[in-house]
PDB file of C-alpha atoms in Angstrom:
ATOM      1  CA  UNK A   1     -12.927  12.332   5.668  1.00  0.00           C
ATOM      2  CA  UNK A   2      -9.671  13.666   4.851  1.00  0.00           C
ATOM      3  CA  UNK A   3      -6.772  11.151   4.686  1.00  0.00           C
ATOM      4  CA  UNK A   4      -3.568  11.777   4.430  1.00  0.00           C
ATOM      5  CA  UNK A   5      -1.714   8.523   2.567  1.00  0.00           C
ATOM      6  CA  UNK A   6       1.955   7.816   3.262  1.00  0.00           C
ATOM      7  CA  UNK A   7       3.478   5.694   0.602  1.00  0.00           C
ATOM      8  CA  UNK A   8       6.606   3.429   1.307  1.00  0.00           C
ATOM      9  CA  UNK A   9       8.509   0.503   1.492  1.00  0.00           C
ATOM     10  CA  UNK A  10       8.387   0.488   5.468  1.00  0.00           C
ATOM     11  CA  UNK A  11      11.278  -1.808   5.803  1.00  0.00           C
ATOM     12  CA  UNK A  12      11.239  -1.366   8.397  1.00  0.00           C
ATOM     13  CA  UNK A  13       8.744   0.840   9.714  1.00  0.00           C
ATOM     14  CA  UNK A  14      10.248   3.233  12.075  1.00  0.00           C
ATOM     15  CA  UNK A  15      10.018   6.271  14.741  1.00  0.00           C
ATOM     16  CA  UNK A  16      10.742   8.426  11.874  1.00  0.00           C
ATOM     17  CA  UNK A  17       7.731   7.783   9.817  1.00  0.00           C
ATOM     18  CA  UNK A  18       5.635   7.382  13.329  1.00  0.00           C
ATOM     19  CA  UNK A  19       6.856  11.197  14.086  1.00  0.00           C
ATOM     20  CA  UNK A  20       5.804  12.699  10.683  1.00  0.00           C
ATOM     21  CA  UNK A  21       2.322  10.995  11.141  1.00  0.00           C
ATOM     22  CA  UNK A  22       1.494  11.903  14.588  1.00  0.00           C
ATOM     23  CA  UNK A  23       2.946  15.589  13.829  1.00  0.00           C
ATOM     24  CA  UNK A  24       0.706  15.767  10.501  1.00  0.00           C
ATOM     25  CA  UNK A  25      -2.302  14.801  12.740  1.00  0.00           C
ATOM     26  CA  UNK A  26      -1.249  17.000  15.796  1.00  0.00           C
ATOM     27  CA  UNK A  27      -1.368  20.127  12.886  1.00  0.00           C
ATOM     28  CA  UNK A  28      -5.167  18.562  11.775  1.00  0.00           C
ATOM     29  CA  UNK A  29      -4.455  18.180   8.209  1.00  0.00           C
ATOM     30  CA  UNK A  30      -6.439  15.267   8.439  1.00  0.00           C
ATOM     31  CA  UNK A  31      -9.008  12.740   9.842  1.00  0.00           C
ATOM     32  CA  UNK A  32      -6.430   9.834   9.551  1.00  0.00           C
ATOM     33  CA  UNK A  33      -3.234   8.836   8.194  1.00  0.00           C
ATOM     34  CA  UNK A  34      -3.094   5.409   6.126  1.00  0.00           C
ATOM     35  CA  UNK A  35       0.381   3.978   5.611  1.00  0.00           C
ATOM     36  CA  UNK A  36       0.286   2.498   2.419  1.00  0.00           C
ATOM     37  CA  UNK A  37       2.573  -0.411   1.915  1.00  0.00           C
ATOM     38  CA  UNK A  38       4.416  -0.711  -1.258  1.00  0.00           C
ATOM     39  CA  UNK A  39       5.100  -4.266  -1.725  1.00  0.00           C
ATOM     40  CA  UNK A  40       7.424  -2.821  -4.799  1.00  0.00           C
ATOM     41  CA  UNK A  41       8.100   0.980  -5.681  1.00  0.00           C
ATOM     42  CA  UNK A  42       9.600   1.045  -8.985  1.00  0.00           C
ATOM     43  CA  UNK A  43      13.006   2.870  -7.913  1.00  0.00           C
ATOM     44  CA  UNK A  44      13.373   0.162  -5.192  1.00  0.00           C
ATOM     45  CA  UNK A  45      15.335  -3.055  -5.677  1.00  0.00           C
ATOM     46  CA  UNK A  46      12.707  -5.939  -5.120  1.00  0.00           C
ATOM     47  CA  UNK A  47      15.819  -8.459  -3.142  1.00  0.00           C
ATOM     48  CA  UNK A  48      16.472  -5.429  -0.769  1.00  0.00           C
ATOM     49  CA  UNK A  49      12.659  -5.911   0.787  1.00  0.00           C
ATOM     50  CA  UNK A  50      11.982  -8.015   3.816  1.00  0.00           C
ATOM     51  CA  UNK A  51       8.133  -9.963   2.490  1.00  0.00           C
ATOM     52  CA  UNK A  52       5.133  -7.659   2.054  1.00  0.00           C
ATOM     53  CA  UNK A  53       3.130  -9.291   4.255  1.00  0.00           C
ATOM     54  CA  UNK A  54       5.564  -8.883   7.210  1.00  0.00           C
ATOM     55  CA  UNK A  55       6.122  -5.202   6.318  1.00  0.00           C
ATOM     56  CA  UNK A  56       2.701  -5.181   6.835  1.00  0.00           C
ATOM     57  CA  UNK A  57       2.583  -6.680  10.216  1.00  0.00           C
ATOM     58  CA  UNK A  58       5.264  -4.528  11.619  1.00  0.00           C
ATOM     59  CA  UNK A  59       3.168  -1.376  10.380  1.00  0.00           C
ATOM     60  CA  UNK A  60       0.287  -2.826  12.148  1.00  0.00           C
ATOM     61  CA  UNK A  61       2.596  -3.345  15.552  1.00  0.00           C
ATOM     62  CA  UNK A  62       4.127  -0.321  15.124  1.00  0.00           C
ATOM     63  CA  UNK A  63       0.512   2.098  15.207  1.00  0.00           C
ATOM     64  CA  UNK A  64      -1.367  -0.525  17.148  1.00  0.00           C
ATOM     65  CA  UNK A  65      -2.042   2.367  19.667  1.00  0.00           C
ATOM     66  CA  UNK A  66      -2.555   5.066  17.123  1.00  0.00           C
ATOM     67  CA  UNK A  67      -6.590   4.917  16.338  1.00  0.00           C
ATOM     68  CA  UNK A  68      -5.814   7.513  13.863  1.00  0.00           C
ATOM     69  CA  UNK A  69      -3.179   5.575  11.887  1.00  0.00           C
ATOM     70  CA  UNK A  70      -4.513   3.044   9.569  1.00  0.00           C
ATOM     71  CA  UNK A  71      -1.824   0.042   8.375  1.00  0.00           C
ATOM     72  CA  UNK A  72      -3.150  -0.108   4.255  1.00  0.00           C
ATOM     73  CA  UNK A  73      -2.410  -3.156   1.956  1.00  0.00           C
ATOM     74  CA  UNK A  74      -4.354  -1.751  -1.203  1.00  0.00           C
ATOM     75  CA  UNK A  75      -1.382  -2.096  -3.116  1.00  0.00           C
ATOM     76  CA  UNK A  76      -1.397  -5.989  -2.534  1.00  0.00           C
ATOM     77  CA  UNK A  77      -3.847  -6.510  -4.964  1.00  0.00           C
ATOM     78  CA  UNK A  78      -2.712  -4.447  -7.845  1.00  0.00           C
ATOM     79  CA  UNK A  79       0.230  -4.696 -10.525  1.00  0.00           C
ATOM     80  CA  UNK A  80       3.722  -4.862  -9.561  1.00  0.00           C
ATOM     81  CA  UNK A  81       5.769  -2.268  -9.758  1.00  0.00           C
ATOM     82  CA  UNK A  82       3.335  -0.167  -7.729  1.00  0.00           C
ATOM     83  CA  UNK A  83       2.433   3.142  -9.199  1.00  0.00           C
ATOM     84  CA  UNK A  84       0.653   5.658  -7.312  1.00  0.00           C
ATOM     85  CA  UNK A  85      -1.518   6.961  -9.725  1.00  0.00           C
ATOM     86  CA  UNK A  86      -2.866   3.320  -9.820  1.00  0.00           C
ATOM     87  CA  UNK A  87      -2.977   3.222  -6.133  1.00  0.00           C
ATOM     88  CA  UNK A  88      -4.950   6.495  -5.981  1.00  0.00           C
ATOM     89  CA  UNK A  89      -7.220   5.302  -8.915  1.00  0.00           C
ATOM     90  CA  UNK A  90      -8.209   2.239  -7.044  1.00  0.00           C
ATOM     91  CA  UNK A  91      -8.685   4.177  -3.373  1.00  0.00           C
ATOM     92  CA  UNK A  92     -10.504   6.480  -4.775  1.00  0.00           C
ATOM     93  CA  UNK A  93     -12.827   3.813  -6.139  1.00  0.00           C
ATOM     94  CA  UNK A  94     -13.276   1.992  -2.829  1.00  0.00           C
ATOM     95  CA  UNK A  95     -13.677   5.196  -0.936  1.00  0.00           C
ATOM     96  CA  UNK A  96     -15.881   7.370  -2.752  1.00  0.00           C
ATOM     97  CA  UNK A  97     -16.308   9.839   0.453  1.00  0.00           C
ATOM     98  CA  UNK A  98     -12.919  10.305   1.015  1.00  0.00           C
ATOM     99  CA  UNK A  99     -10.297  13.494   0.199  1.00  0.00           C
ATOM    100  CA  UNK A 100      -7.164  12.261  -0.590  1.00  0.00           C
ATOM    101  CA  UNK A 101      -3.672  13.856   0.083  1.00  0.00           C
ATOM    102  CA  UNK A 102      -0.194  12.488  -0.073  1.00  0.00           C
ATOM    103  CA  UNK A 103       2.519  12.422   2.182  1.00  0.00           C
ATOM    104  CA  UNK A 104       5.545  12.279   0.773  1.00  0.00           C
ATOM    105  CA  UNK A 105       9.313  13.014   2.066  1.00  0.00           C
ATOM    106  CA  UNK A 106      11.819  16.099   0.170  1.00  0.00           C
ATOM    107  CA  UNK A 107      13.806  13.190  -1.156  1.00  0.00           C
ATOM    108  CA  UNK A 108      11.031  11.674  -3.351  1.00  0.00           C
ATOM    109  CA  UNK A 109       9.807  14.875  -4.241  1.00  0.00           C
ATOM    110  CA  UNK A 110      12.898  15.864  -6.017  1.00  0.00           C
ATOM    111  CA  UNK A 111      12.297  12.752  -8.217  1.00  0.00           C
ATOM    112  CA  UNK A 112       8.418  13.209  -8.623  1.00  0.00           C
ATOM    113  CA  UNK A 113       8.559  14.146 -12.110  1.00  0.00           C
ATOM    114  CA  UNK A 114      10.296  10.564 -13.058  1.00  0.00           C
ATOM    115  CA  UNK A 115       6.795   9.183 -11.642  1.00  0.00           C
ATOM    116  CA  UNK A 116       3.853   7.820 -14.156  1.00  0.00           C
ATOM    117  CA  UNK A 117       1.534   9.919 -14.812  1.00  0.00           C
ATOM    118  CA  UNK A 118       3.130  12.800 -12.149  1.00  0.00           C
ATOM    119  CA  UNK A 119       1.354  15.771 -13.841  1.00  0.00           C
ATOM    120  CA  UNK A 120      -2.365  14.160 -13.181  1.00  0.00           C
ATOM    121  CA  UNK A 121      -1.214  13.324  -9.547  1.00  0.00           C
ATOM    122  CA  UNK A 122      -0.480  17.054  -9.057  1.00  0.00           C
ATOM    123  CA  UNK A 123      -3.774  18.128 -10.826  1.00  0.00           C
ATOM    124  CA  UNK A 124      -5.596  16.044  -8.999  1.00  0.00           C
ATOM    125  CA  UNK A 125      -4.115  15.574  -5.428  1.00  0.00           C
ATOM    126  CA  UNK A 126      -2.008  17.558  -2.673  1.00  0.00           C
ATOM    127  CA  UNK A 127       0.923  16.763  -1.901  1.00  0.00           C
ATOM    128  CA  UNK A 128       2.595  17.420   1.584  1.00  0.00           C
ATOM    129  CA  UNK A 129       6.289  16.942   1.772  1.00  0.00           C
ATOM    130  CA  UNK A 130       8.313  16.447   5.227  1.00  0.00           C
ATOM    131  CA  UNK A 131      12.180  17.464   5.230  1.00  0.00           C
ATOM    132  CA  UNK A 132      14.701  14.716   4.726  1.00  0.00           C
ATOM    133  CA  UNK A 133      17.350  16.880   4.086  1.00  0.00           C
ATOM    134  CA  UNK A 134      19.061  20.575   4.843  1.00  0.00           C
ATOM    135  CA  UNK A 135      17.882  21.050   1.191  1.00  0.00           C
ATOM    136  CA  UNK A 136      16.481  24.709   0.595  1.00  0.00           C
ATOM    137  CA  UNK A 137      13.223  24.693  -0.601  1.00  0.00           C
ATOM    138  CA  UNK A 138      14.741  26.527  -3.822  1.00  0.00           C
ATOM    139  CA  UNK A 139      16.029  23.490  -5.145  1.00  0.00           C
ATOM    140  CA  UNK A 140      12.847  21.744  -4.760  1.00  0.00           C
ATOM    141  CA  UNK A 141       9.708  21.627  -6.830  1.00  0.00           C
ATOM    142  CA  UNK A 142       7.243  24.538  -7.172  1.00  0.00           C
ATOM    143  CA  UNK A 143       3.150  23.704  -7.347  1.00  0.00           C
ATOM    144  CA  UNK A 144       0.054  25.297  -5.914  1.00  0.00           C
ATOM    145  CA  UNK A 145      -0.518  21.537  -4.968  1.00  0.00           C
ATOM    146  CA  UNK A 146       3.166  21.346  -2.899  1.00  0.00           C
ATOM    147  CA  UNK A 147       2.960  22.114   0.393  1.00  0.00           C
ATOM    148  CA  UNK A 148       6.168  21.779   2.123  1.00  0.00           C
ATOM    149  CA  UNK A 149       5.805  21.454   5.989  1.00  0.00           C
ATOM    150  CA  UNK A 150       7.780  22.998   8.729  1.00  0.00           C
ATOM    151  CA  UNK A 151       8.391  19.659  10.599  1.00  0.00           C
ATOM    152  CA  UNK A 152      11.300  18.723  12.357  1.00  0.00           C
ATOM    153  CA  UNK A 153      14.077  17.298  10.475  1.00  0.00           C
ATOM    154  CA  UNK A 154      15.100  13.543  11.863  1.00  0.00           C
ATOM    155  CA  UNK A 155      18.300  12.301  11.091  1.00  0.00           C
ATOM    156  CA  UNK A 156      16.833   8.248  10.582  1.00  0.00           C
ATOM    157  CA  UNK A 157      16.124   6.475   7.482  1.00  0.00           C
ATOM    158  CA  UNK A 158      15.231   2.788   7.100  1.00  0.00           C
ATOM    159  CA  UNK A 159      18.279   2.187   5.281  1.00  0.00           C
ATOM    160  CA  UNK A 160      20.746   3.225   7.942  1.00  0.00           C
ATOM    161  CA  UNK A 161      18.622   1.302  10.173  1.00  0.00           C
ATOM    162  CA  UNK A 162      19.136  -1.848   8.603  1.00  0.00           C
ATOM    163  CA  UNK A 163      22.572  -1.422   8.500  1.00  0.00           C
ATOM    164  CA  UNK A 164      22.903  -1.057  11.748  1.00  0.00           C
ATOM    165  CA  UNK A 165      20.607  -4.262  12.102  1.00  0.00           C
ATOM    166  CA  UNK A 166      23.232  -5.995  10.357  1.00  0.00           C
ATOM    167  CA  UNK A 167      25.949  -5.348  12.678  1.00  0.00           C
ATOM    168  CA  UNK A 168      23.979  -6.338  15.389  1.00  0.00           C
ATOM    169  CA  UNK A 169      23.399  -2.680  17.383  1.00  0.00           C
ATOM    170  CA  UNK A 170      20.799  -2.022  19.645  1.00  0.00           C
ATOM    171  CA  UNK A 171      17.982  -0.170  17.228  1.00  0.00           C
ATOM    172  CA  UNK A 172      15.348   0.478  20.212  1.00  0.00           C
ATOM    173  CA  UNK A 173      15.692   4.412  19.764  1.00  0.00           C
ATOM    174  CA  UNK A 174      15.356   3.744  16.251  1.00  0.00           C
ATOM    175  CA  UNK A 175      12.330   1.397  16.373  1.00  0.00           C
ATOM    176  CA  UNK A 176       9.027   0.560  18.212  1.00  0.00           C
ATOM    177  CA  UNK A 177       9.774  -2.106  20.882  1.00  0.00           C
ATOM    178  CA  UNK A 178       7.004  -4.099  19.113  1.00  0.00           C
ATOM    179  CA  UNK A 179       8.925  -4.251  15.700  1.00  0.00           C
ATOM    180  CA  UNK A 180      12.264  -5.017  17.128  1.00  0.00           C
ATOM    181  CA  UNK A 181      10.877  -8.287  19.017  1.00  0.00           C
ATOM    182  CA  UNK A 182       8.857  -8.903  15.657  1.00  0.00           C
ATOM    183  CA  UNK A 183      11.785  -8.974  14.025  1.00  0.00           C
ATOM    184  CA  UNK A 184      13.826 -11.436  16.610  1.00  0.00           C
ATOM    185  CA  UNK A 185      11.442 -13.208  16.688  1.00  0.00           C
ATOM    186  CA  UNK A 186       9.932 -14.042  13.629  1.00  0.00           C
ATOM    187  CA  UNK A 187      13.326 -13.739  10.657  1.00  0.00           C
ATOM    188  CA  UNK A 188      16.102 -12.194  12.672  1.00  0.00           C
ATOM    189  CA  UNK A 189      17.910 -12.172   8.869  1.00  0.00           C
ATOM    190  CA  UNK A 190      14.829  -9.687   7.292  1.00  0.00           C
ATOM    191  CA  UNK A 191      17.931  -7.490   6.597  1.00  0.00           C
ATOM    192  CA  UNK A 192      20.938  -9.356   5.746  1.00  0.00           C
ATOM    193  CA  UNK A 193      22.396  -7.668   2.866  1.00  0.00           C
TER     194      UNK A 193
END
C-alpha cells in the first residue's frame, strides 16, 4: 500500500490538516494517510504541547469518519526529540509491504536541510509539500524527490488557533466539533500560554 505520512505536533489537530489529507486522497496519491504524532519535534518547544496522549485522542476524534485516515503513535515508543529518519526506520520495519511518502507543509520544507540525516530522507523517500505560504516555488527547495502540490492555500495554523483559544473565541470553523468539546471537556487550559 502506499501511505502517505503526515508528521506534526497536532496541537491541535485542525480543518487545515483534515483538508490537505482528504485533498491528497481525493488526487489518489495514496491508499491511506497516517497522521503521525510527534510527541516532540526538535524545533518545537516541549512546554508549548498540550500531552501526547491527548494529541492523540483529538487526532483520533478528529478522522473518526475518515476510514482512510489512520491516527499513528509510532513515535511514542522511540527517543525524544523525534527524528524522522528514526520514525521512517522503525515504520519501515513494522510495515515491510508498505511505500512510504511524506507529507510535509512549504514552511518545513524550507528548513529540511537543518533535519538529521535530510539527504538519506530525500534518497530514500518522496516528499509532497502543501502551500503554507504565497512563497514562489523559486525560493523553495529543488529535488527529483519534491513534489510540490497545487492545493489550496488555507490561511489556519495551530498556532493562531490557540491563540484564539486563549481569548476565549468561538474556534468551530477552525476545528472539528469533536475536538472542541474534547477540549472543554477534558483540560479547557491545553493552551494557556
Amino acid at each position: 500500500m502506499k501511505i502517505g505520512l503526515f508528521f506534526g505536533s497536532f496541537n491541535p489537530v485542525h480543518n487545515g490538516h483534515l483538508f490537505i489529507a482528504h485533498f491528497l486522497k481525493q488526487k489518489r496519491f495514496f491508499n491511506e494517510i497516517w497522521l503521525v504524532v510527534s510527541p516532540n519535534n526538535p524545533f518545537k518547544n516541549k512546554e508549548e504541547l498540550a500531552p501526547q496522549n491527548h494529541r492523540l485522542n483529538m487526532v483520533k476524534l478528529a478522522i473518526k469518519d475518515y476510514p482512510y485516515l489512520i491516527a499513528c503513535d509510532a513515535e511514542f515508543s522511540l527517543p525524544i526529540p523525534s527524528y524522522t529518519i528514526n520514525t521512517l526506520n522503525y515504520l519501515e520495519k513494522q510495515h515491510p509491504n508498505n511505500k512510504f511518502s511524506l507529507i510535509l507543509g512549504a514552511d518545513n520544507i524550507k528548513n529540511f536541510h537543518q533535519w538529521k540525516d535530510y539527504e538519506e530522507i530525500l534518497k530514500r523517500f518522496t516528499i509532497y509539500v502543501y502551500p503554507r505560504s504565497n512563497d514562489s516555488l523559486e525560493n523553495l527547495p529543488q529535488h527529483p524527490h519534491i513534489i510540490y502540490i497545487d492545493a489550496p492555500l488555507l490561511p489556519i495554523s495551530a498556532t493562531e488557533i490557540r491563540s484564539l483559544w486563549f481569548q476565549k473565541k468561538t474556534l468551530t470553523e477552525y476545528l472539528p466539533d469533536s475536538v472542541v468539546k474534547y477540549i472543554k471537556k477534558v483540560a479547557p487550559d491545553f493552551f494557556s500560554p
